[in-house]
Amino acid sequence: PWANLCAARVATGMEERDLIEIGKAAFYCERSLRLGGDDPLPLVNLAAAYWLTGRPEEARALLREAVEKHPGSALVHYNYGVMLELSGADGSGPDLAAALAAYERALLADAFHYEARLRRMSLLVLLGRRSEADTERELLNRLFPDRIERTESALRGAFSLVGP
């Protein structure tokens, strides 16, 4: 039940941009972790709560721990990739190559992880690997025909950052 409360509070806090709710989520996530278990979700949610409440070093440490404890989890690798994309492993700045590798590990665990595929496609554009990005786009549009508009929007956004 603590893990469920943790997840619900993080989601609600993020939706409403409510730091008090996110702080409550951190409490529930910490409680869930103290009780043990093999679910990576409380680690990932606690990392998100820490990140959103201005504790990025602790968030990075939790995500590294999650990668070590749950090497086969798409969820863990995806969230680790987001963190690397935003701030790098040590907070010194984005590490796009490492983020790309994390998204690829997420896709090894779950080939249908839409968000990992979408971010992978965008990073391929930013890293100048446009033909690979086009291949990923085609795959995304085939696998997720209901999300073509979102995929195309993400691709346009990535191209707008690097130019023609």
mmCIF file of C-alpha atoms in Angstrom:
data_model
loop_
_atom_site.group_PDB
_atom_site.id
_atom_site.type_symbol
_atom_site.label_atom_id
_atom_site.label_comp_id
_atom_site.label_asym_id
_atom_site.label_seq_id
_atom_site.Cartn_x
_atom_site.Cartn_y
_atom_site.Cartn_z
ATOM 1 C CA PRO A 1 0.000 0.000 0.000
ATOM 2 C CA TRP A 2 2.897 2.442 0.681
ATOM 3 C CA ALA A 3 4.194 1.996 -2.868
ATOM 4 C CA ASN A 4 0.715 2.733 -4.254
ATOM 5 C CA LEU A 5 0.369 5.849 -2.105
ATOM 6 C CA CYS A 6 3.828 6.924 -3.213
ATOM 7 C CA ALA A 7 2.963 6.546 -6.909
ATOM 8 C CA ALA A 8 -0.411 8.264 -6.551
ATOM 9 C CA ARG A 9 1.031 11.218 -4.626
ATOM 10 C CA VAL A 10 3.887 11.729 -7.120
ATOM 11 C CA ALA A 11 1.431 11.667 -10.037
ATOM 12 C CA THR A 12 -0.966 14.073 -8.321
ATOM 13 C CA GLY A 13 1.829 16.422 -7.267
ATOM 14 C CA MET A 14 3.302 16.501 -10.755
ATOM 15 C CA GLU A 15 -0.086 17.087 -12.373
ATOM 16 C CA GLU A 16 -0.952 19.927 -10.025
ATOM 17 C CA ARG A 17 2.630 21.227 -9.624
ATOM 18 C CA ASP A 18 2.056 20.887 -5.897
ATOM 19 C CA LEU A 19 5.319 20.667 -3.933
ATOM 20 C CA ILE A 20 3.490 19.829 -0.700
ATOM 21 C CA GLU A 21 1.870 16.833 -2.396
ATOM 22 C CA ILE A 22 5.250 15.797 -3.807
ATOM 23 C CA GLY A 23 6.765 16.099 -0.326
ATOM 24 C CA LYS A 24 4.064 13.750 0.966
ATOM 25 C CA ALA A 25 4.898 11.396 -1.883
ATOM 26 C CA ALA A 26 8.525 11.332 -0.752
ATOM 27 C CA PHE A 27 7.378 10.254 2.715
ATOM 28 C CA TYR A 28 5.310 7.372 1.318
ATOM 29 C CA CYS A 29 8.100 6.321 -1.054
ATOM 30 C CA GLU A 30 10.669 6.328 1.760
ATOM 31 C CA ARG A 31 8.312 4.242 3.920
ATOM 32 C CA SER A 32 7.785 1.780 1.078
ATOM 33 C CA LEU A 33 11.545 1.407 0.578
ATOM 34 C CA ARG A 34 12.127 0.816 4.289
ATOM 35 C CA LEU A 35 9.631 -2.037 4.186
ATOM 36 C CA GLY A 36 11.615 -3.661 1.396
ATOM 37 C CA GLY A 37 10.389 -5.398 -1.674
ATOM 38 C CA ASP A 38 11.641 -5.892 -5.179
ATOM 39 C CA ASP A 39 9.592 -3.272 -7.013
ATOM 40 C CA PRO A 40 11.647 -0.501 -8.687
ATOM 41 C CA LEU A 41 8.691 1.917 -8.745
ATOM 42 C CA PRO A 42 9.217 3.384 -5.236
ATOM 43 C CA LEU A 43 12.883 4.135 -6.066
ATOM 44 C CA VAL A 44 11.925 5.832 -9.319
ATOM 45 C CA ASN A 45 9.075 7.783 -7.717
ATOM 46 C CA LEU A 46 11.227 8.875 -4.785
ATOM 47 C CA ALA A 47 13.880 10.043 -7.240
ATOM 48 C CA ALA A 48 11.201 12.071 -9.058
ATOM 49 C CA ALA A 49 9.977 13.550 -5.770
ATOM 50 C CA TYR A 50 13.530 14.498 -4.778
ATOM 51 C CA TRP A 51 14.206 16.012 -8.204
ATOM 52 C CA LEU A 52 11.035 18.095 -8.114
ATOM 53 C CA THR A 53 11.698 19.356 -4.584
ATOM 54 C CA GLY A 54 15.216 20.575 -5.364
ATOM 55 C CA ARG A 55 17.240 17.559 -4.250
ATOM 56 C CA PRO A 56 18.860 16.498 -7.544
ATOM 57 C CA GLU A 57 21.936 14.857 -6.009
ATOM 58 C CA GLU A 58 19.746 12.494 -4.016
ATOM 59 C CA ALA A 59 17.586 11.843 -7.076
ATOM 60 C CA ARG A 60 20.645 10.936 -9.152
ATOM 61 C CA ALA A 61 21.916 8.606 -6.412
ATOM 62 C CA LEU A 62 18.547 6.825 -6.214
ATOM 63 C CA LEU A 63 18.371 6.345 -9.959
ATOM 64 C CA ARG A 64 21.909 4.926 -10.033
ATOM 65 C CA GLU A 65 20.873 2.559 -7.220
ATOM 66 C CA ALA A 66 17.766 1.593 -9.176
ATOM 67 C CA VAL A 67 19.866 0.775 -12.261
ATOM 68 C CA GLU A 68 22.113 -1.457 -10.161
ATOM 69 C CA LYS A 69 19.229 -3.227 -8.408
ATOM 70 C CA HIS A 70 16.934 -3.532 -11.434
ATOM 71 C CA PRO A 71 19.097 -3.850 -14.575
ATOM 72 C CA GLY A 72 16.236 -5.424 -16.532
ATOM 73 C CA SER A 73 13.674 -2.697 -15.830
ATOM 74 C CA ALA A 74 12.621 -0.496 -18.745
ATOM 75 C CA LEU A 75 11.085 1.949 -16.267
ATOM 76 C CA VAL A 76 14.374 2.369 -14.412
ATOM 77 C CA HIS A 77 16.508 2.819 -17.530
ATOM 78 C CA TYR A 78 14.012 5.250 -19.045
ATOM 79 C CA ASN A 79 13.979 7.447 -15.942
ATOM 80 C CA TYR A 80 17.765 7.249 -15.640
ATOM 81 C CA GLY A 81 17.943 8.379 -19.268
ATOM 82 C CA VAL A 82 15.707 11.383 -18.561
ATOM 83 C CA MET A 83 17.969 12.369 -15.660
ATOM 84 C CA LEU A 84 21.099 12.016 -17.822
ATOM 85 C CA GLU A 85 19.457 14.039 -20.564
ATOM 86 C CA LEU A 86 18.593 16.830 -18.142
ATOM 87 C CA SER A 87 21.682 17.023 -15.961
ATOM 88 C CA GLY A 88 24.213 14.269 -16.601
ATOM 89 C CA ALA A 89 25.328 11.662 -14.097
ATOM 90 C CA ASP A 90 27.048 14.192 -11.847
ATOM 91 C CA GLY A 91 24.938 17.296 -12.414
ATOM 92 C CA SER A 92 27.518 19.001 -14.630
ATOM 93 C CA GLY A 93 25.202 19.224 -17.617
ATOM 94 C CA PRO A 94 23.303 17.086 -20.098
ATOM 95 C CA ASP A 95 24.980 13.880 -21.244
ATOM 96 C CA LEU A 96 23.081 13.054 -24.414
ATOM 97 C CA ALA A 97 25.180 10.037 -25.414
ATOM 98 C CA ALA A 98 24.711 8.413 -22.004
ATOM 99 C CA ALA A 99 20.984 9.246 -22.088
ATOM 100 C CA LEU A 100 20.694 7.620 -25.509
ATOM 101 C CA ALA A 101 22.387 4.490 -24.160
ATOM 102 C CA ALA A 102 19.949 4.410 -21.211
ATOM 103 C CA TYR A 103 16.949 4.688 -23.554
ATOM 104 C CA GLU A 104 18.375 1.863 -25.644
ATOM 105 C CA ARG A 105 18.716 -0.298 -22.509
ATOM 106 C CA ALA A 106 15.084 0.518 -21.689
ATOM 107 C CA LEU A 107 14.104 -0.652 -25.167
ATOM 108 C CA LEU A 108 16.020 -3.898 -24.719
ATOM 109 C CA ALA A 109 13.819 -4.543 -21.687
ATOM 110 C CA ASP A 110 10.603 -3.366 -23.386
ATOM 111 C CA ALA A 111 10.669 -2.799 -27.138
ATOM 112 C CA PHE A 112 7.241 -1.127 -26.955
ATOM 113 C CA HIS A 113 8.186 1.605 -24.457
ATOM 114 C CA TYR A 114 6.814 4.585 -26.386
ATOM 115 C CA GLU A 115 8.451 7.328 -24.331
ATOM 116 C CA ALA A 116 11.900 5.697 -24.542
ATOM 117 C CA ARG A 117 11.532 5.367 -28.316
ATOM 118 C CA LEU A 118 10.344 8.960 -28.641
ATOM 119 C CA ARG A 119 13.227 10.378 -26.611
ATOM 120 C CA ARG A 120 15.681 8.117 -28.438
ATOM 121 C CA MET A 121 14.444 9.515 -31.758
ATOM 122 C CA SER A 122 14.832 13.103 -30.567
ATOM 123 C CA LEU A 123 18.338 12.467 -29.229
ATOM 124 C CA LEU A 124 19.396 10.864 -32.500
ATOM 125 C CA VAL A 125 18.423 14.116 -34.222
ATOM 126 C CA LEU A 126 20.313 16.215 -31.663
ATOM 127 C CA LEU A 127 23.380 13.985 -32.028
ATOM 128 C CA GLY A 128 23.332 14.401 -35.823
ATOM 129 C CA ARG A 129 22.232 10.832 -36.568
ATOM 130 C CA ARG A 130 19.278 11.809 -38.750
ATOM 131 C CA SER A 131 18.930 8.640 -40.807
ATOM 132 C CA GLU A 132 18.668 6.594 -37.588
ATOM 133 C CA ALA A 133 16.131 9.120 -36.291
ATOM 134 C CA ASP A 134 14.075 8.692 -39.479
ATOM 135 C CA THR A 135 14.148 4.908 -39.047
ATOM 136 C CA GLU A 136 13.026 5.289 -35.427
ATOM 137 C CA ARG A 137 10.245 7.650 -36.541
ATOM 138 C CA GLU A 138 8.972 5.111 -39.072
ATOM 139 C CA LEU A 139 9.020 2.412 -36.405
ATOM 140 C CA LEU A 140 7.200 4.644 -33.908
ATOM 141 C CA ASN A 141 4.515 5.474 -36.448
ATOM 142 C CA ARG A 142 4.068 1.778 -37.297
ATOM 143 C CA LEU A 143 3.985 0.609 -33.673
ATOM 144 C CA PHE A 144 1.868 3.493 -32.362
ATOM 145 C CA PRO A 145 -0.396 4.747 -35.178
ATOM 146 C CA ASP A 146 -2.605 6.498 -32.633
ATOM 147 C CA ARG A 147 0.336 8.710 -31.621
ATOM 148 C CA ILE A 148 1.607 9.850 -35.038
ATOM 149 C CA GLU A 149 0.800 13.496 -34.347
ATOM 150 C CA ARG A 150 2.752 13.450 -31.074
ATOM 151 C CA THR A 151 5.691 11.648 -32.697
ATOM 152 C CA GLU A 152 5.823 14.145 -35.569
ATOM 153 C CA SER A 153 5.615 17.052 -33.121
ATOM 154 C CA ALA A 154 8.557 15.674 -31.115
ATOM 155 C CA LEU A 155 10.569 15.253 -34.306
ATOM 156 C CA ARG A 156 9.825 18.838 -35.409
ATOM 157 C CA GLY A 157 10.858 20.043 -31.957
ATOM 158 C CA ALA A 158 14.188 18.208 -32.168
ATOM 159 C CA PHE A 159 14.856 19.527 -35.668
ATOM 160 C CA SER A 160 14.053 23.072 -34.538
ATOM 161 C CA LEU A 161 16.924 22.807 -32.035
ATOM 162 C CA VAL A 162 19.525 21.751 -34.606
ATOM 163 C CA GLY A 163 18.322 23.508 -37.745
ATOM 164 C CA PRO A 164 18.016 22.166 -41.280
#
